[in-house]
Coordinates of C-alpha atoms and ligand atoms in Angstrom, one line a residue:
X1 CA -35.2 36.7 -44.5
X2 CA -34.6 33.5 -42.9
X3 CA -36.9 31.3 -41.0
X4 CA -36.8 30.4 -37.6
X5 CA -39.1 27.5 -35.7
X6 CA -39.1 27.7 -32.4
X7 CA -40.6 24.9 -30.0
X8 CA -41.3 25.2 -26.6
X9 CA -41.6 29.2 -27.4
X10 CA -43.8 29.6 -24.3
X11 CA -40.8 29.2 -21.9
X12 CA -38.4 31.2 -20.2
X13 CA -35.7 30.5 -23.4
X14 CA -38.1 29.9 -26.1
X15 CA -39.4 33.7 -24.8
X16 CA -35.8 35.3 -25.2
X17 CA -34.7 33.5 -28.5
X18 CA -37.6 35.0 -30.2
X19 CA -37.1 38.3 -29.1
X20 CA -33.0 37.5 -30.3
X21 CA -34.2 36.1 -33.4
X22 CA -36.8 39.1 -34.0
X23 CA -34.2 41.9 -33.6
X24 CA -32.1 39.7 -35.7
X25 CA -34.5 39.9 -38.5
X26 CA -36.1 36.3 -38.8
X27 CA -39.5 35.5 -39.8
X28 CA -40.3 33.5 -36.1
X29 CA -42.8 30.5 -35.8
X30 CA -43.7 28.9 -32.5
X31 CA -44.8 25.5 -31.6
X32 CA -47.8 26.2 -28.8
X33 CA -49.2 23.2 -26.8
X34 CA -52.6 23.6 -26.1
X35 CA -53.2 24.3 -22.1
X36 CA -56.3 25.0 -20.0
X37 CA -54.9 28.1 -18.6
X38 CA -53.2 31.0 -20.4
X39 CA -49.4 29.5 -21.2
X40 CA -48.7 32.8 -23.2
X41 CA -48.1 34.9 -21.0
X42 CA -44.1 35.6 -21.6
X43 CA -44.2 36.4 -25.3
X44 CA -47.5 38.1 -25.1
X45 CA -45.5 41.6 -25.9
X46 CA -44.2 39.8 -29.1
X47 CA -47.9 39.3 -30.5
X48 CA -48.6 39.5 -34.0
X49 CA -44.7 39.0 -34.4
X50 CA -44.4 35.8 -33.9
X51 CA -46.8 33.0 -35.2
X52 CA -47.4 30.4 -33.2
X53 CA -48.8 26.9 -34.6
X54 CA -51.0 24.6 -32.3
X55 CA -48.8 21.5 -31.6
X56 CA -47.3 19.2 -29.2
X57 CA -43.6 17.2 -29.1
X58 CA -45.6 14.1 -28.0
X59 CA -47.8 14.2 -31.4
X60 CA -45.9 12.7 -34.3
X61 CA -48.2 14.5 -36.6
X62 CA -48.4 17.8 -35.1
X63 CA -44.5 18.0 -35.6
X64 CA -44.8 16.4 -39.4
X65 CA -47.5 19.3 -40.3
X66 CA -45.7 22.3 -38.5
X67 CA -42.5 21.8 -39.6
X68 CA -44.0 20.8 -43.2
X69 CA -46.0 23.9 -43.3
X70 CA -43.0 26.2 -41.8
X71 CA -40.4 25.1 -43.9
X72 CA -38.0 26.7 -41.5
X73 CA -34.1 27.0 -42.3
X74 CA -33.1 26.8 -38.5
X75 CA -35.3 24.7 -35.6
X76 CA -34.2 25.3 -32.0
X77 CA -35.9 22.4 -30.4
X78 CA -36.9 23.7 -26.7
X79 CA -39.7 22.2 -26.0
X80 CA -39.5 19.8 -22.5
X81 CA -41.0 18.6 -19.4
X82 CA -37.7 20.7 -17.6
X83 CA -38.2 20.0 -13.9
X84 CA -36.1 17.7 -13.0
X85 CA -37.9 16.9 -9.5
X86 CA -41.0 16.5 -11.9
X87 CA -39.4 14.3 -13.9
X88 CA -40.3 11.4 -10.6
X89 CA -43.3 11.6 -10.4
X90 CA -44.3 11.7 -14.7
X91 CA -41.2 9.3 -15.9
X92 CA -43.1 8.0 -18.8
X93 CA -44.3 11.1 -19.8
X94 CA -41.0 13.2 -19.4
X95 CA -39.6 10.0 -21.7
X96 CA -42.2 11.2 -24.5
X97 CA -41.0 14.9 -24.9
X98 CA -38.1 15.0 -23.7
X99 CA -36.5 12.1 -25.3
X100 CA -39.2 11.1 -27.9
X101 CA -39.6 15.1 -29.0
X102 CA -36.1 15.4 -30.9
X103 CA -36.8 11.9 -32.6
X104 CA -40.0 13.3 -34.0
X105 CA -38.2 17.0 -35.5
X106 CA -35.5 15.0 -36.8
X107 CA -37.9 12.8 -38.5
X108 CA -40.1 15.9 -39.4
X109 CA -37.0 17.4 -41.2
X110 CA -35.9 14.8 -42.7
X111 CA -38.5 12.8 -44.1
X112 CA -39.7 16.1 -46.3
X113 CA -35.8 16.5 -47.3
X114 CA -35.9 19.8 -45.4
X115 CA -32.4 21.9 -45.6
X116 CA -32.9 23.1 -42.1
X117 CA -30.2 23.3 -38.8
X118 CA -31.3 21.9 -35.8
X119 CA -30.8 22.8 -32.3
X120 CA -31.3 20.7 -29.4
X121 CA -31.6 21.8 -25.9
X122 CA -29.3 19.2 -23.7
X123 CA -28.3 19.8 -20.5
X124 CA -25.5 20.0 -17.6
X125 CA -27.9 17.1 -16.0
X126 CA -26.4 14.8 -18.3
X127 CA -22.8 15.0 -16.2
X128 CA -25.3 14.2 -13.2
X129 CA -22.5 12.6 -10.6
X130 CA -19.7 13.4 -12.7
X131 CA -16.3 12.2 -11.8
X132 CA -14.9 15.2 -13.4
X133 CA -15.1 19.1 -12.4
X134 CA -15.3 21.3 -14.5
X135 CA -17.6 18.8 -17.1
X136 CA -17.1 19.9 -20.9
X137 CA -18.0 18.6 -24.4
X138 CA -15.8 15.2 -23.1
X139 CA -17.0 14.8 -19.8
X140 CA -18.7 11.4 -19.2
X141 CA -22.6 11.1 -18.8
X142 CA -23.6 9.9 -15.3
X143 CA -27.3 11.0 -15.8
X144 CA -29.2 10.5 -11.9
X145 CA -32.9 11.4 -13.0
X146 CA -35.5 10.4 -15.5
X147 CA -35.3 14.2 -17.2
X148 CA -31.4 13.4 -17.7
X149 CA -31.8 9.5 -19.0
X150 CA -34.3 11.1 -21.1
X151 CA -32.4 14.1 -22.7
X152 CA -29.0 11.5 -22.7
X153 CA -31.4 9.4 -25.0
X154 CA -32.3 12.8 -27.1
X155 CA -28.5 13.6 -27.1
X156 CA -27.5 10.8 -29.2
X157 CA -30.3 10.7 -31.3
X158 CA -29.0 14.2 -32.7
X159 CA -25.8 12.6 -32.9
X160 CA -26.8 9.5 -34.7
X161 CA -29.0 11.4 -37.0
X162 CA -26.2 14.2 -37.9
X163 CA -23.4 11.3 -38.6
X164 CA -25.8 8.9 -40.5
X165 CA -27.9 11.5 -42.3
X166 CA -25.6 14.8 -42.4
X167 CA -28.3 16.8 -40.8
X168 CA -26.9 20.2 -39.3
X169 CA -28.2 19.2 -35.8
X170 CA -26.2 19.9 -32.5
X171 CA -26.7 19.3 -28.9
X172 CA -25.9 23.2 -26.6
X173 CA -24.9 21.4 -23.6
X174 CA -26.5 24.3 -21.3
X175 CA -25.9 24.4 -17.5
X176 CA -28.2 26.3 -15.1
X177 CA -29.4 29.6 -16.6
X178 CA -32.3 31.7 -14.9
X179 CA -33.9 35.2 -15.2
X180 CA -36.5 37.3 -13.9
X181 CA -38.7 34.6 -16.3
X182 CA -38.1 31.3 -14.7
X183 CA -40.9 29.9 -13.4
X184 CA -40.7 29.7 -9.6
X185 CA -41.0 25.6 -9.2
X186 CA -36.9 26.4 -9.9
X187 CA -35.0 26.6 -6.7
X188 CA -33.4 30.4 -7.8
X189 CA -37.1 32.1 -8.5
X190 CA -38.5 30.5 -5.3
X191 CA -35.9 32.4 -3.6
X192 CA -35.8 35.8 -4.8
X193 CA -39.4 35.8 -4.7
X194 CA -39.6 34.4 -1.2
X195 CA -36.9 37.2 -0.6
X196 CA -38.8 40.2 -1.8
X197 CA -42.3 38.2 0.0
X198 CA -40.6 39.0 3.2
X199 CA -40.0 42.9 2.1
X200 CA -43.8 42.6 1.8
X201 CA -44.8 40.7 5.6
X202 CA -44.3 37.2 4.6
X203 CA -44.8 35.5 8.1
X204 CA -44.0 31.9 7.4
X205 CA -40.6 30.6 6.6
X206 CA -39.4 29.5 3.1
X207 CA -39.0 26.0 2.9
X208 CA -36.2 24.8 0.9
X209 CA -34.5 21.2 -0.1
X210 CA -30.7 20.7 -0.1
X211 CA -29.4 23.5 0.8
X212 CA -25.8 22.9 0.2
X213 CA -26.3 21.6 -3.7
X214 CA -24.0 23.6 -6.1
X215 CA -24.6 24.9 -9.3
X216 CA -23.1 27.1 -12.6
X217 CA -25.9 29.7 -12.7
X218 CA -25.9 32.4 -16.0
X219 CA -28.5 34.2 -17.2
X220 CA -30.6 33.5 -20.0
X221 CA -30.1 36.0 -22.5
X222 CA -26.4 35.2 -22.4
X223 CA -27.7 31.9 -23.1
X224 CA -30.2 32.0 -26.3
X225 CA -27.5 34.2 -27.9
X226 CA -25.1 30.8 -27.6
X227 CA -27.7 28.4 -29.1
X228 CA -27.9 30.9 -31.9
X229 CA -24.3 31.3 -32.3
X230 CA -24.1 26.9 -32.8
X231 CA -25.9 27.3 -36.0
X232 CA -23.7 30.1 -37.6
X233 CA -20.8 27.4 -37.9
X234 CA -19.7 25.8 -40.9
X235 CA -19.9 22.4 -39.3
X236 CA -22.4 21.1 -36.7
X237 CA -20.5 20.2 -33.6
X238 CA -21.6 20.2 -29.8
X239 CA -21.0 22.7 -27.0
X240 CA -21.3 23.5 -23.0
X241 CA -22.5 27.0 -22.0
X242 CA -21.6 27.9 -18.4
X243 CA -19.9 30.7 -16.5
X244 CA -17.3 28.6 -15.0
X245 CA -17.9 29.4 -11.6
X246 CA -20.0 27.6 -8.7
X247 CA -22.1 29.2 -5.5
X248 CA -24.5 26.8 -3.7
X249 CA -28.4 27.6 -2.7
X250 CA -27.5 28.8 0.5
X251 CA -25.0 31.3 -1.1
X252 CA -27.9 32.2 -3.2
X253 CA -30.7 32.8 -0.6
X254 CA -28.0 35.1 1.0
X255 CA -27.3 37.6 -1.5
X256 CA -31.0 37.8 -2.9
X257 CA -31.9 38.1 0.7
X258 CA -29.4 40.9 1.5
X259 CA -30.7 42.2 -2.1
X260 CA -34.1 42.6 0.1
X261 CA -32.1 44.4 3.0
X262 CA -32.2 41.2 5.2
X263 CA -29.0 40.2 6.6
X264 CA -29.5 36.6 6.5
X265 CA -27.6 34.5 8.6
X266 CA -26.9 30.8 8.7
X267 CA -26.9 27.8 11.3
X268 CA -26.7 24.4 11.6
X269 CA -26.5 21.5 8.6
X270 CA -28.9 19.2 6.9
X271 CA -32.3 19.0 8.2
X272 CA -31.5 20.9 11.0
X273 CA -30.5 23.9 8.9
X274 CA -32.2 28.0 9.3
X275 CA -31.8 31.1 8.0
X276 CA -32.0 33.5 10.4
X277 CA -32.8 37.1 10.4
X278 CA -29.6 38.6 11.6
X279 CA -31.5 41.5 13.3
X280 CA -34.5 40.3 14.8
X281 CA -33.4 36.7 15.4
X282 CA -36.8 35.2 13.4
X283 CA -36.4 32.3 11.1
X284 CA -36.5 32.6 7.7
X285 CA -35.7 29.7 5.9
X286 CA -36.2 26.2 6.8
X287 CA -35.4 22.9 5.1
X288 CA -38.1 20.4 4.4
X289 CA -37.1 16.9 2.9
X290 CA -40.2 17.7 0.7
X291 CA -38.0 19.0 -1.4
X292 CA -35.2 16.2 -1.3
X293 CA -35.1 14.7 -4.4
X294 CA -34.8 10.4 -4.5
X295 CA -31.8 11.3 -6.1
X296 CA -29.6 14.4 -6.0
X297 CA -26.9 16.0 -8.3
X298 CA -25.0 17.6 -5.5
X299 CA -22.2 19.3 -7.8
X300 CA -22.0 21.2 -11.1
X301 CA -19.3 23.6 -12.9
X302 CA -19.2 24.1 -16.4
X303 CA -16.2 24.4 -18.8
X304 CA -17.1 26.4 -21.6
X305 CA -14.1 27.0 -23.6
X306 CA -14.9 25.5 -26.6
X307 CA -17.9 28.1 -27.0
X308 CA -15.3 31.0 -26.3
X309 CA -12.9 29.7 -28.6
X310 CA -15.1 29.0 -31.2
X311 CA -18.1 30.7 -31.2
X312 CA -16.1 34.2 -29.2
X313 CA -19.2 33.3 -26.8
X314 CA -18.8 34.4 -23.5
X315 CA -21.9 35.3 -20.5
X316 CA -21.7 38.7 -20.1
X317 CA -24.2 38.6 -16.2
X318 CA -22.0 37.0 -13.5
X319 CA -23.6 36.0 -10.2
X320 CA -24.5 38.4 -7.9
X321 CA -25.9 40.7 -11.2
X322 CA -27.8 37.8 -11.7
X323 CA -29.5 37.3 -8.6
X324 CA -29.7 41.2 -7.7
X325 CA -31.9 41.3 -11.1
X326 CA -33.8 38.5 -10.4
X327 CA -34.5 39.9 -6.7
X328 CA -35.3 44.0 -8.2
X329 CA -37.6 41.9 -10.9
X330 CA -39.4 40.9 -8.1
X331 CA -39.3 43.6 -5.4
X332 CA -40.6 45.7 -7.8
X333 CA -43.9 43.5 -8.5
X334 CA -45.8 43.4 -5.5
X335 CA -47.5 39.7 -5.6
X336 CA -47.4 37.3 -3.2
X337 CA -45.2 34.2 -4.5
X338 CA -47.6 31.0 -4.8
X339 CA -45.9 28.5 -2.9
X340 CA -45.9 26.6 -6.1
X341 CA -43.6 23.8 -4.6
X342 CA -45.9 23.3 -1.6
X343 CA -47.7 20.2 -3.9
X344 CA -45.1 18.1 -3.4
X345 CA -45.6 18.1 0.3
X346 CA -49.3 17.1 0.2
X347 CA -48.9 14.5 -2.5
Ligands
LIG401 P1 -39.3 26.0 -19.5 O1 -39.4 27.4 -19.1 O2 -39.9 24.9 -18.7 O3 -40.0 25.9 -21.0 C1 -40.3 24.6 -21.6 C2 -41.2 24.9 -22.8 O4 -41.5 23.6 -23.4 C3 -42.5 25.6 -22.5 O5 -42.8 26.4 -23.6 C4 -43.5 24.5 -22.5 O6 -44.8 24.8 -22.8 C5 -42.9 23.6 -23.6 N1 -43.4 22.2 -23.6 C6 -43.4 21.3 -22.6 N2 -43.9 20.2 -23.0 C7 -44.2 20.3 -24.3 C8 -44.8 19.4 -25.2 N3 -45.1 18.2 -24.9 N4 -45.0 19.9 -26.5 C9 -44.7 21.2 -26.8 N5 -44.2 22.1 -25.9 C10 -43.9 21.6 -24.7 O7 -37.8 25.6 -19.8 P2 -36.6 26.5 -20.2 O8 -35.8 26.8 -18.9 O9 -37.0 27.6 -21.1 O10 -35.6 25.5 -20.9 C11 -35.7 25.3 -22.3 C12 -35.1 24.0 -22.7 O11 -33.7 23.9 -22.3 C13 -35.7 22.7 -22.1 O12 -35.7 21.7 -23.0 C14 -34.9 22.4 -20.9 O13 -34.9 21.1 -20.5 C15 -33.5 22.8 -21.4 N6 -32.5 23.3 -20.5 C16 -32.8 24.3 -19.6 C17 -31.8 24.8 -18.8 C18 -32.1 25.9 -17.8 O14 -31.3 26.1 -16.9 N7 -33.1 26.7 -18.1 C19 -30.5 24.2 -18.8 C20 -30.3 23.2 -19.7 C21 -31.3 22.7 -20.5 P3 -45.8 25.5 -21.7 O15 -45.4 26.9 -21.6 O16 -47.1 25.2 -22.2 O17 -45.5 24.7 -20.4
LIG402 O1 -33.5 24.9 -9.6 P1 -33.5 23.4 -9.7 O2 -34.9 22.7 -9.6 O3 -32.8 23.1 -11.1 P2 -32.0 21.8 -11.6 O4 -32.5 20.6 -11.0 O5 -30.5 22.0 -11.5 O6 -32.4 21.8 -13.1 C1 -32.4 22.9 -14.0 O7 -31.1 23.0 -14.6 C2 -30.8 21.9 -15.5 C3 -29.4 22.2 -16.0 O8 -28.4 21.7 -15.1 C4 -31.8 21.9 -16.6 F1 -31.5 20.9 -17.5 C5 -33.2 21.7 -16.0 O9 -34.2 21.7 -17.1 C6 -33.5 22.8 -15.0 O10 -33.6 24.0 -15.7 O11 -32.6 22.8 -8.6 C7 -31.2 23.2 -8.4 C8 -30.7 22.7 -7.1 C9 -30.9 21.1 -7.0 O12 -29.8 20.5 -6.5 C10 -32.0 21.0 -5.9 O13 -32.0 19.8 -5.2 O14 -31.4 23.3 -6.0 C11 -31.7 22.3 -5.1 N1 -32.9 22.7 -4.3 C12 -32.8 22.9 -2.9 N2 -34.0 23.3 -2.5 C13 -34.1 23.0 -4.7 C14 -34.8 23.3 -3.6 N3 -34.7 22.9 -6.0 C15 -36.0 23.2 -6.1 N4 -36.5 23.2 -7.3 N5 -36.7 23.6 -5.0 C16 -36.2 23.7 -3.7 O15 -36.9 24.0 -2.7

């Protein structure tokens, strides 16, 4: 039976790797950072099937004595401040996990001389304003946020370490993936559960950022199965993930609203932007520079060939089955969505 560590199991991919790496037969660990509130809450159904250690990617020694103690013979290093709006407002400490957190694994594995394969989550962020579309494995960095300066850092750190040291470590170059799990402070949840609030008498409008920002959006299943599939190979190379084709937020809102049998329709640009009800004429989205970032990446399309040729990975959910799931997910839980966004309009 082989040993898996996951960190950053609490999340909407640490959640479906260990279910993967359950029904695959490994013995699965979890790194759990301690929280106030209940931060358990997607992998409660895997209880008593998963350990999970206390820990925390900004604590050099946590890492040292879980990894020490785990001995694990892969590491899928998820763990991350992930909101990239965030990322603003707690530079420093976005800097710690984020870039910081692989430095400390690396170290943790192979200080010990641990024969253990690494996995690090990078990110599509890292093409930022790319001068190329679609971005792949050769695709120059233009990183245009802490988060991405942060995981560019943590990219080449798993490089350095695997060409210096001959660790088995690889970067899964991921673009956008969501589910019915993502936490709603993501532009995709906020929608389809503003879209099924509205099935439920939502009164005030949805407040959105730039509306016209596009994006490679899979689903996260598809996903986990790829960073699995990067430390089968013989040799540890890098890889994008990505379906390869593009929508943009407003394309989004319409289908999950349409999902919610609203026929949303569409005026005016920028600021001046609203979703309308196509029936009853009331607005339903608005745009609030709240939720402009200081700095935007407008444009993002993945070229994942390198995973189907090599790995024979391919997403199996396109678009519109990905934001009809998300929408069901939530039309078929009746609770009001938080506003968890509305923070950054007070602060
Ligand atoms: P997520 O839902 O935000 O999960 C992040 C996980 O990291 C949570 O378990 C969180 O714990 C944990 N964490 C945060 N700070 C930590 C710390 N200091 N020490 C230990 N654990 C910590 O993110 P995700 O969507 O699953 O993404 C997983 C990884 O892939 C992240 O590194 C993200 O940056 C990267 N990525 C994601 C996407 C995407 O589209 N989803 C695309 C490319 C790359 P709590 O539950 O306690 O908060
Ligand atoms: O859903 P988002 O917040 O995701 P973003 O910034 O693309 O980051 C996600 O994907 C990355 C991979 O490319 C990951 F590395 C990262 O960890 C995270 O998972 O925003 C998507 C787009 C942006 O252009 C944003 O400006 O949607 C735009 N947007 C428009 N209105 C909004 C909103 N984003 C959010 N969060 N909230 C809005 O109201």
């Amino acid at each position: 039976m082989k040993t898996a560590l996951i960190t950053g199991v609490t999340g909407q991919d640490g959640s479906y790797l260990a279910e993967l790496l359950l029904q695959k037969g490994y013995a699965v660990h979890g790194l759990l950072r301690r929280a106030s509130t209940e931060n358990t809450s997607r992998i409660d159904h895997l209880s008593g099937r998963v350990t999970l250690h206390y820990g925390d990617v900004t604590d050099s020694l946590s890492v040292l004595n879980v990894v020490e103690s785990v001995r694990p013979d892969e590491l899928y290093n998820l763990a991350a401040q992930s909101h990239v709006y965030t990322s603003f407002a707690v530079p420093e400490y976005t800097a710690q996990a984020d870039a910081l957190g692989i430095l400390r694994v690396l170290e943790a594995v192979r200080l010990p001389g641990l024969d253990c394969r690494i996995y690090q989550a990078s990110t599509s962020e890292l093409f930022g304003d790319a001068a190329q579309s679609p971005q792949n494995e050769s695709t120059p960095f233009s990183p245009r946020s802490p988060y991405a300066i942060a995981k560019q850092y943590a990219y080449w750190t798993v490089r350095c370490y695997r060409e210096a040291y001959g660790i088995f470590a690889v970067n899964g170059i991921l673009f956008n993936h969501e589910s019915e799990r993502r936490s709603e402070l993501f532009v995709t949840r906020k929608i389809t559960k503003a879209a099924a609030d509205f099935a439920f008498g939502r009164d005030e409008p949805l407040r959105l950022g730039n509306l016209d920002a596009l994006r490679d959006w899979g689903y996260a299943p598809d996903y986990v199965e790829c960073m699995w599939r990067m430390l089968q190979q013989n040799t540890p190379e890098d890889f994008v993930a990505a379906t390869g084709e593009q929508h943009s937020v407003r394309e989004f809102c319409r289908l999950a609203f349409a999902r919610a049998g609203v026929d949303l329709r569409w005026q005016g640009e920028g600021l001046d932007a609203v979703g309308m009800d196509g029936k009853s004429g009331k607005i339903l989205v608005t745009v609030d520079p709240a939720f402009y970032r200081p700095l935007e990446v407008s444009s993002l399309l993945g070229d994942a060939e390198k995973a189907r040729r090599l790995l024979g990975w391919v997403p199996k959910v396109g678009f519109e089955e990905l934001v009809n799931r998300m929408t069901d997910h939530d039309l078929s839980h009746k609770t009001r969505s938080k506003d968890a966004e509305l923070f950054y309009k007070d602060s």
